[in-house]
Amino acid sequence: MRILAVDSALGPCSAALWQDGRVVAEAAAESAEPDAVLVPMVAAVMAQANIAYAALDAIAVTIGPGSFTGLRVGVAAARGLSLAAGVPAIGITTFEALAAALDPADIRGRDILIAIAAGRGDVYAQAFGPDLGLRGGPACLAPADALALGRGQRVVAGNGVELLRAAAPAGQVAFLASGAIAAGTVAARAALRLESAASDRVVLAAALASPPEPLYLRRPAIRHVAGGP
Amino acid sequence: MIVLGIETSCDETAAAVVSDDRGIHANLVLSQIEEHRPYLGVVPEIAARAHIAHLDGLIKDAMAAAAIGFDALDGIAVTSGPGLVGGLIVGLTTAKAIAAVAAKPLIAINHLEGHALSVRLSREIAFPYLLLLVSGGHCQLLAVEGVGRYRLYGTTIDDAVGEAFDKVAKLLDIGYPGGPAVERAARAGDAARFALPRPMLGRPGADFSFSGLKTAVRHAYLNALPDAAEEDDRAALQDDLAASFQAAVVDALADRTQHAIRRFRDQHPAARHLVIAGGVAANQAIRTRLAALAETAGLELAAPPPAFCTDNGAMIAWAGIERLRNGLTDTLEIKPRPRWPLDPALAPGGKARLARARAR
């Protein structure tokens, strides 16, 4: 299986080509300019791997939550690549990409709580079981409310860790410093989803029928109306 | 030569496929008017979200309508400024992705250049011509001397003319978008009832100003409102004020254009056309006055059909063809330019540069 993955959800950008269970080409940048770097990065990865776009099985992308600009660059790139190459696009949430990147040795059977800085003191949060099973839907919450997600002992990861640490009673949660996403992880999660759905054509068709949409978790701010009074 | 054109700089998602023989093989425009109507103006975040939800599907439909594959394209043209950055990012990134996969040239188009060249999509109009570009975001007089060669004669020092129409429509509560609403109301109104100012009239140069006129409309409305308690009086007030406002705008545009014609004539004695483009160019009262003005000056007024005056993908595809013919393409590294003046002398901005450019 060949999957091209892109990520620009949280600031840094990366692209990776996943083939038969491993990353065969990748590129990353600590860029604040995803609109400039992401598509050239994809072109470089594809050239490095020497694989035609049409030979891909899927394009994977982190759909958020994250920076609205970053999400739009990533999702627009994935949907444009998908359209032109004639291969499906698959969205992976930022929560899933961050949770899947954790080292099992750090998780040690505990629930995972992913917290992403959402601005205005809030976090985007979602909890997973130790095997990455969902523990409910994602939400934009105050840090104290986010700490109620998940069960029992939990490990917290994501770039909102510090916001939760400040709101947490001592000793109940373990905090990890992880906040980075690698496109390789995004590709691996997409591969897993395709493989698990492959046995069921109906499930697979449904999964591929709708293109990835940004997961904003915040309504549009009506700050400025262009042409308004 | 056949080019895909993508436009997402404001509140219209558009995709078109156009060939260099002026063939329009597809021209799809998805308006977001309903999404923005509750706010009586374009909300940038709502616009950005709508563009990403619809753009790829619209491109797919345009390619299907044109019955060609991406392989058959000679280039992908996309508006990369000026405009709302959220939408520009969606359009530009989508275009880059398609260009990368199809291994075709990317052509970054200035939205204003799309409007400036759109008249040539319908018929052969030779360079140079004088252009009055009037839309919701812009109000400029330019000499169009060739592809990529634009000389700014004047621009608005405050509101764009379409913006003034929108604000007046909002004040009078006669509907959204404001341009067609004001024109409709004005048709039934008495333009002589309110003596509104003609901004910049007789002043040297070709700059515009609509902010003071808008304020005058507000004052006139608030003064007259207490005497318009009956529904009929209220409707008459709306119609008469819309007509008076439109008449003031027409006078101001004509005066500024007349100044520009004089300068244009000095610089290009053999030129033959005054061109009007942009969404406000659909206004019939403006067209009629400018046609008369052009005739007096020995010029012919040329305007794109109304469908190519408002934002569309065909004009972007056409600008792409014009640039591609001149060997002008862009790399996948380019960024959107939310502010991007058409006259290259103005590119880094600044009032001193603007003043120098106007003096040329």
Short mmCIF file of N, CA, C and O in Angstrom, two decimals, chain B residues 104-165:
data_model
loop_
_atom_site.label_atom_id
_atom_site.label_comp_id
_atom_site.label_asym_id
_atom_site.label_seq_id
_atom_site.Cartn_x
_atom_site.Cartn_y
_atom_site.Cartn_z
N LYS B 104 2.06 20.69 -14.82
CA LYS B 104 1.72 21.81 -15.72
C LYS B 104 2.12 23.12 -15.04
O LYS B 104 2.21 23.19 -13.82
N PRO B 105 2.33 24.18 -15.85
CA PRO B 105 2.72 25.45 -15.24
C PRO B 105 1.62 26.04 -14.37
O PRO B 105 0.44 25.95 -14.68
N LEU B 106 2.06 26.65 -13.26
CA LEU B 106 1.17 27.42 -12.39
C LEU B 106 1.28 28.88 -12.82
O LEU B 106 2.39 29.39 -13.03
N ILE B 107 0.12 29.54 -12.95
CA ILE B 107 0.14 30.95 -13.34
C ILE B 107 -0.62 31.73 -12.27
O ILE B 107 -1.84 31.59 -12.14
N ALA B 108 0.11 32.52 -11.47
CA ALA B 108 -0.50 33.31 -10.40
C ALA B 108 -1.06 34.59 -11.00
O ALA B 108 -0.33 35.35 -11.64
N ILE B 109 -2.35 34.81 -10.80
CA ILE B 109 -3.01 35.95 -11.43
C ILE B 109 -3.40 36.99 -10.38
O ILE B 109 -3.97 36.66 -9.34
N ASN B 110 -3.09 38.23 -10.66
CA ASN B 110 -3.62 39.34 -9.89
C ASN B 110 -5.09 39.49 -10.28
O ASN B 110 -5.42 39.64 -11.46
N HIS B 111 -5.95 39.43 -9.28
CA HIS B 111 -7.40 39.50 -9.53
C HIS B 111 -7.77 40.73 -10.37
O HIS B 111 -8.64 40.67 -11.24
N LEU B 112 -7.07 41.83 -10.11
CA LEU B 112 -7.35 43.07 -10.85
C LEU B 112 -6.94 42.91 -12.32
O LEU B 112 -7.58 43.47 -13.22
N GLU B 113 -5.88 42.15 -12.56
CA GLU B 113 -5.47 41.88 -13.93
C GLU B 113 -6.53 41.03 -14.64
O GLU B 113 -6.80 41.22 -15.82
N GLY B 114 -7.14 40.11 -13.88
CA GLY B 114 -8.24 39.33 -14.43
C GLY B 114 -9.34 40.25 -14.94
O GLY B 114 -9.81 40.11 -16.08
N HIS B 115 -9.74 41.21 -14.10
CA HIS B 115 -10.76 42.18 -14.53
C HIS B 115 -10.25 43.02 -15.70
O HIS B 115 -10.99 43.30 -16.64
N ALA B 116 -8.99 43.46 -15.60
CA ALA B 116 -8.43 44.39 -16.59
C ALA B 116 -8.41 43.78 -17.99
O ALA B 116 -8.61 44.48 -18.98
N LEU B 117 -8.16 42.46 -18.07
CA LEU B 117 -8.04 41.81 -19.37
C LEU B 117 -9.34 41.13 -19.81
O LEU B 117 -9.43 40.62 -20.93
N SER B 118 -10.35 41.12 -18.91
CA SER B 118 -11.55 40.31 -19.18
C SER B 118 -12.27 40.74 -20.46
O SER B 118 -12.89 39.92 -21.13
N VAL B 119 -12.18 42.03 -20.83
CA VAL B 119 -12.86 42.51 -22.03
C VAL B 119 -12.30 41.82 -23.28
O VAL B 119 -13.02 41.59 -24.25
N ARG B 120 -11.03 41.43 -23.23
CA ARG B 120 -10.39 40.79 -24.39
C ARG B 120 -10.81 39.33 -24.56
O ARG B 120 -10.53 38.71 -25.59
N LEU B 121 -11.48 38.80 -23.52
CA LEU B 121 -12.01 37.43 -23.62
C LEU B 121 -13.21 37.40 -24.56
O LEU B 121 -13.48 36.40 -25.23
N SER B 122 -13.96 38.51 -24.62
CA SER B 122 -15.15 38.54 -25.49
C SER B 122 -14.82 38.97 -26.91
O SER B 122 -15.48 38.55 -27.85
N ARG B 123 -13.87 39.87 -27.06
CA ARG B 123 -13.56 40.37 -28.40
C ARG B 123 -12.15 40.94 -28.44
O ARG B 123 -11.55 41.20 -27.40
N GLU B 124 -11.66 41.14 -29.63
CA GLU B 124 -10.30 41.66 -29.80
C GLU B 124 -10.30 43.17 -29.52
O GLU B 124 -10.88 43.94 -30.28
N ILE B 125 -9.72 43.56 -28.40
CA ILE B 125 -9.55 44.99 -28.10
C ILE B 125 -8.04 45.19 -27.96
O ILE B 125 -7.41 44.55 -27.11
N ALA B 126 -7.49 46.05 -28.79
CA ALA B 126 -6.02 46.20 -28.79
C ALA B 126 -5.56 47.03 -27.60
O ALA B 126 -6.29 47.91 -27.12
N PHE B 127 -4.35 46.76 -27.13
CA PHE B 127 -3.69 47.64 -26.15
C PHE B 127 -3.23 48.88 -26.89
O PHE B 127 -2.92 48.79 -28.07
N PRO B 128 -3.10 50.04 -26.27
CA PRO B 128 -3.53 50.31 -24.90
C PRO B 128 -4.99 50.72 -24.85
O PRO B 128 -5.55 51.15 -25.85
N TYR B 129 -5.60 50.53 -23.67
CA TYR B 129 -6.94 51.10 -23.44
C TYR B 129 -7.01 51.66 -22.02
O TYR B 129 -6.21 51.30 -21.17
N LEU B 130 -7.98 52.58 -21.87
CA LEU B 130 -8.19 53.16 -20.54
C LEU B 130 -9.21 52.30 -19.82
O LEU B 130 -10.25 51.96 -20.39
N LEU B 131 -8.92 51.93 -18.57
CA LEU B 131 -9.80 51.03 -17.82
C LEU B 131 -10.34 51.71 -16.57
O LEU B 131 -9.58 52.25 -15.76
N LEU B 132 -11.66 51.67 -16.44
CA LEU B 132 -12.30 52.03 -15.17
C LEU B 132 -12.71 50.73 -14.51
O LEU B 132 -13.59 50.03 -15.01
N LEU B 133 -12.03 50.40 -13.41
CA LEU B 133 -12.30 49.15 -12.70
C LEU B 133 -13.11 49.46 -11.45
O LEU B 133 -12.61 50.13 -10.53
N VAL B 134 -14.35 49.03 -11.44
CA VAL B 134 -15.25 49.37 -10.33
C VAL B 134 -15.88 48.09 -9.76
O VAL B 134 -16.58 47.38 -10.47
N SER B 135 -15.59 47.81 -8.48
CA SER B 135 -16.14 46.60 -7.88
C SER B 135 -16.32 46.83 -6.38
O SER B 135 -16.13 47.93 -5.88
N GLY B 136 -16.69 45.74 -5.69
CA GLY B 136 -16.90 45.85 -4.25
C GLY B 136 -15.64 46.17 -3.48
O GLY B 136 -15.69 46.75 -2.39
N GLY B 137 -14.49 45.81 -4.03
CA GLY B 137 -13.24 46.03 -3.31
C GLY B 137 -12.34 47.07 -3.96
O GLY B 137 -11.32 47.46 -3.38
N HIS B 138 -12.68 47.53 -5.17
CA HIS B 138 -11.74 48.37 -5.91
C HIS B 138 -12.46 49.48 -6.68
O HIS B 138 -13.61 49.33 -7.07
N CYS B 139 -11.74 50.57 -6.90
CA CYS B 139 -12.23 51.64 -7.76
C CYS B 139 -10.99 52.35 -8.30
O CYS B 139 -10.33 53.11 -7.59
N GLN B 140 -10.63 52.03 -9.53
CA GLN B 140 -9.38 52.51 -10.08
C GLN B 140 -9.54 52.91 -11.55
O GLN B 140 -10.35 52.34 -12.26
N LEU B 141 -8.71 53.88 -11.96
CA LEU B 141 -8.56 54.20 -13.37
C LEU B 141 -7.12 53.87 -13.76
O LEU B 141 -6.17 54.30 -13.11
N LEU B 142 -6.98 53.04 -14.79
CA LEU B 142 -5.66 52.56 -15.19
C LEU B 142 -5.50 52.62 -16.71
O LEU B 142 -6.47 52.37 -17.43
N ALA B 143 -4.29 52.90 -17.15
CA ALA B 143 -3.96 52.69 -18.55
C ALA B 143 -3.46 51.25 -18.66
O ALA B 143 -2.50 50.87 -17.98
N VAL B 144 -4.15 50.45 -19.47
CA VAL B 144 -3.72 49.07 -19.70
C VAL B 144 -2.87 49.09 -20.97
O VAL B 144 -3.40 49.23 -22.07
N GLU B 145 -1.56 48.98 -20.80
CA GLU B 145 -0.64 49.17 -21.94
C GLU B 145 -0.19 47.84 -22.54
O GLU B 145 0.38 47.80 -23.63
N GLY B 146 -0.43 46.75 -21.81
CA GLY B 146 -0.07 45.43 -22.30
C GLY B 146 -0.22 44.46 -21.15
O GLY B 146 -0.58 44.86 -20.04
N VAL B 147 0.04 43.17 -21.41
CA VAL B 147 -0.05 42.18 -20.34
C VAL B 147 1.04 42.48 -19.31
O VAL B 147 2.22 42.58 -19.65
N GLY B 148 0.65 42.67 -18.08
CA GLY B 148 1.61 42.99 -17.02
C GLY B 148 2.06 44.43 -17.03
O GLY B 148 2.93 44.81 -16.25
N ARG B 149 1.47 45.27 -17.92
CA ARG B 149 1.88 46.69 -17.99
C ARG B 149 0.68 47.59 -17.72
O ARG B 149 -0.15 47.81 -18.60
N TYR B 150 0.62 48.08 -16.48
CA TYR B 150 -0.51 48.88 -16.05
C TYR B 150 0.01 50.16 -15.40
O TYR B 150 0.96 50.12 -14.65
N ARG B 151 -0.66 51.26 -15.71
CA ARG B 151 -0.26 52.55 -15.16
C ARG B 151 -1.47 53.11 -14.41
O ARG B 151 -2.52 53.35 -15.01
N LEU B 152 -1.28 53.30 -13.12
CA LEU B 152 -2.40 53.78 -12.30
C LEU B 152 -2.58 55.28 -12.47
O LEU B 152 -1.65 56.05 -12.26
N TYR B 153 -3.78 55.71 -12.84
CA TYR B 153 -4.11 57.13 -12.94
C TYR B 153 -4.78 57.63 -11.66
O TYR B 153 -4.60 58.77 -11.26
N GLY B 154 -5.59 56.78 -11.06
CA GLY B 154 -6.28 57.20 -9.85
C GLY B 154 -6.93 56.03 -9.16
O GLY B 154 -7.23 55.01 -9.79
N THR B 155 -7.12 56.17 -7.87
CA THR B 155 -7.77 55.11 -7.10
C THR B 155 -8.58 55.77 -5.99
O THR B 155 -8.51 56.98 -5.80
N THR B 156 -9.35 54.98 -5.25
CA THR B 156 -10.15 55.58 -4.19
C THR B 156 -9.27 55.86 -2.98
O THR B 156 -8.39 55.07 -2.65
N ILE B 157 -9.54 56.98 -2.34
CA ILE B 157 -8.77 57.29 -1.13
C ILE B 157 -9.50 56.77 0.11
O ILE B 157 -8.96 56.86 1.21
N ASP B 158 -10.69 56.25 -0.05
CA ASP B 158 -11.37 55.62 1.10
C ASP B 158 -12.12 54.36 0.65
O ASP B 158 -11.52 53.32 0.46
N ASP B 159 -13.45 54.45 0.44
CA ASP B 159 -14.23 53.26 0.11
C ASP B 159 -14.17 52.95 -1.38
O ASP B 159 -14.04 53.85 -2.21
N ALA B 160 -14.30 51.66 -1.72
CA ALA B 160 -14.52 51.28 -3.11
C ALA B 160 -15.97 51.61 -3.45
O ALA B 160 -16.82 51.71 -2.56
N VAL B 161 -16.24 51.76 -4.75
CA VAL B 161 -17.58 52.21 -5.14
C VAL B 161 -18.64 51.15 -4.81
O VAL B 161 -19.73 51.47 -4.32
N GLY B 162 -18.29 49.87 -5.01
CA GLY B 162 -19.25 48.81 -4.69
C GLY B 162 -19.54 48.74 -3.20
O GLY B 162 -20.66 48.43 -2.77
N GLU B 163 -18.51 49.06 -2.42
CA GLU B 163 -18.64 49.11 -0.97
C GLU B 163 -19.65 50.20 -0.59
O GLU B 163 -20.48 50.02 0.31
N ALA B 164 -19.57 51.35 -1.28
CA ALA B 164 -20.51 52.44 -1.01
C ALA B 164 -21.94 52.01 -1.34
O ALA B 164 -22.87 52.28 -0.58
N PHE B 165 -22.11 51.30 -2.46
CA PHE B 165 -23.44 50.77 -2.80
C PHE B 165 -23.94 49.84 -1.70
O PHE B 165 -25.11 49.93 -1.28
#
